[in-house]
Amino acid sequence: MANFSLTAQTSIPEGFIGPLCRAEYEQLHARTDKPDLLAEVDAEANEQIEFERTDEREATQAAREVWAPIQPPYIDAHFSTWTLSSAVSLNQLYLGGKMPPPPTASWGRRLQRDFTADDYEEEMDYMRARAEAEIKYEVGELSPIRYAVHVQVASTYSESLMVSSLAEDYYCIAGYVSWCDLSDPSLSDHLQRLNADPLLVGLRYDVSDLTDGDFLLDSMIDSNFGAIEHMGLPFDLVVGPHQLRHACHLAYRHPRLKFVLNHCGLPLEYTASRTGNNLVLSNWRADLEFISRYPNVFCKVTGASGRVSDSTSSDDPWAPASVLTHAVSCFGPDRCLFGSGWPVCRLLGPQQTGWPEQGTLAMTREKGEVPGEVAAKRARGSVPLSVLNVWEAARLVEYAMGEAGYGAIEDKNKVFSTNAQSIYSLTIRPYGSCPRQAH
């Protein structure tokens, strides 16, 4: 009986041909409706492809209409506006803001006027025409600035409210860096209210006017930096060359806080009001190299760095070109971000940057001798060429990067675009709105 069962289980039924693959099964058991099914599947696939193409065309067209770039956009991480005229309506910008140069400073006469968002948009239009012309004639690689981060001017929270409302009308404003009072014991409460605004991307407090940096070492100041670190907001460091070592202490104490060193630690407003004898170049160079060793410190390379001087030449170590080159060499393209420093950069003329070719090009542009300059002049409007405008500031930083050995287009994309997006947590969206990402 056992043998019979074993034989029955191991016997192979007649006609059994073993396991079939899918192709063999379909060949033996062909479906009469399969051609219709395949045609239906193909039709659905074609319809989906056409739908995606239509969506892509519509999205591309919408992006072009609102001037939203498909490639990573170039960002100006440092520009400011202020209005000194009482005739300007409140919906334009904060009135009576602190002007960077004191009213009595002769070196700041160029800045003793209104600088509005309309003026900055003219600068952007000129840069777009200038950059597109150079790319067309293959004489340059810089893309135009598409978005910008507004940096505080007045030491008041009301300015932040005005800039936030201004961004609703000016799509180029990607976000703003607000003033905060580091000496305020209740700063954390103010930060909670400020942080509710999605356009807030950073905080700032100017200590460069103080005679020393001991202010940064105070226990209450350190506690406020701890509150800023807890909120995850970057902090723009506005220090003079004599305070860089004190800033190193902050970077060490708060390793999770992103510090953005403004103007390479040599703001034009600081150096313009001091003679060269009061500045020690070797100390600044060494201290900048020292602070660059902290991975949570970034450097904002701007056209408002260095020293204003009528005698600035290519051999002047305080010239903006030399200062920017040293900064890029210390921090590298991964931790540098471009800022025009507009309108403070207008304190400089193209011939005062320490890059002789920049002054020569400025004169030839006036005569229309540069390729594409005729078209660029139509878009220039009231943008002056006798001072450092946004376009010239970008060209100056590009030159400094090349001098430091970082002239590749990949490095330029980092300094002019992706670093600012990463440091300030910007999310580029259509229609120019760039609120901070949720943490």
PDB file of C-alpha atoms in Angstrom, residues 180 182 187-188 191 202-204 221-235 254 256-259:
ATOM      1  CA  CYS A 180      17.709  92.569  16.870  1.00  0.00           C
ATOM      2  CA  LEU A 182      21.437  91.849  21.636  1.00  0.00           C
ATOM      3  CA  LEU A 187      15.110  89.328  23.177  1.00  0.00           C
ATOM      4  CA  SER A 188      13.718  85.786  23.052  1.00  0.00           C
ATOM      5  CA  LEU A 191      12.294  86.612  18.366  1.00  0.00           C
ATOM      6  CA  GLY A 202      18.305  86.100   9.558  1.00  0.00           C
ATOM      7  CA  LEU A 203      19.195  88.562  12.314  1.00  0.00           C
ATOM      8  CA  ARG A 204      21.787  91.310  12.568  1.00  0.00           C
ATOM      9  CA  ILE A 221      24.851  88.714  25.086  1.00  0.00           C
ATOM     10  CA  ASP A 222      25.995  85.116  25.046  1.00  0.00           C
ATOM     11  CA  SER A 223      22.612  84.043  26.414  1.00  0.00           C
ATOM     12  CA  ASN A 224      20.821  85.909  23.618  1.00  0.00           C
ATOM     13  CA  PHE A 225      23.026  84.211  21.052  1.00  0.00           C
ATOM     14  CA  GLY A 226      21.940  80.939  22.618  1.00  0.00           C
ATOM     15  CA  ALA A 227      18.295  81.893  22.017  1.00  0.00           C
ATOM     16  CA  ILE A 228      19.070  82.714  18.382  1.00  0.00           C
ATOM     17  CA  GLU A 229      20.891  79.406  18.022  1.00  0.00           C
ATOM     18  CA  HIS A 230      17.889  77.555  19.453  1.00  0.00           C
ATOM     19  CA  MET A 231      15.588  79.153  16.856  1.00  0.00           C
ATOM     20  CA  GLY A 232      17.871  78.115  13.996  1.00  0.00           C
ATOM     21  CA  LEU A 233      18.221  81.589  12.489  1.00  0.00           C
ATOM     22  CA  PRO A 234      21.533  82.690  10.903  1.00  0.00           C
ATOM     23  CA  PHE A 235      23.202  85.749  12.394  1.00  0.00           C
ATOM     24  CA  HIS A 254      27.649  78.340  19.532  1.00  0.00           C
ATOM     25  CA  ARG A 256      25.119  75.148  15.703  1.00  0.00           C
ATOM     26  CA  LEU A 257      24.585  78.837  14.943  1.00  0.00           C
ATOM     27  CA  LYS A 258      25.430  79.980  11.419  1.00  0.00           C
ATOM     28  CA  PHE A 259      27.430  83.210  11.515  1.00  0.00           C
TER      29      PHE A 259
END
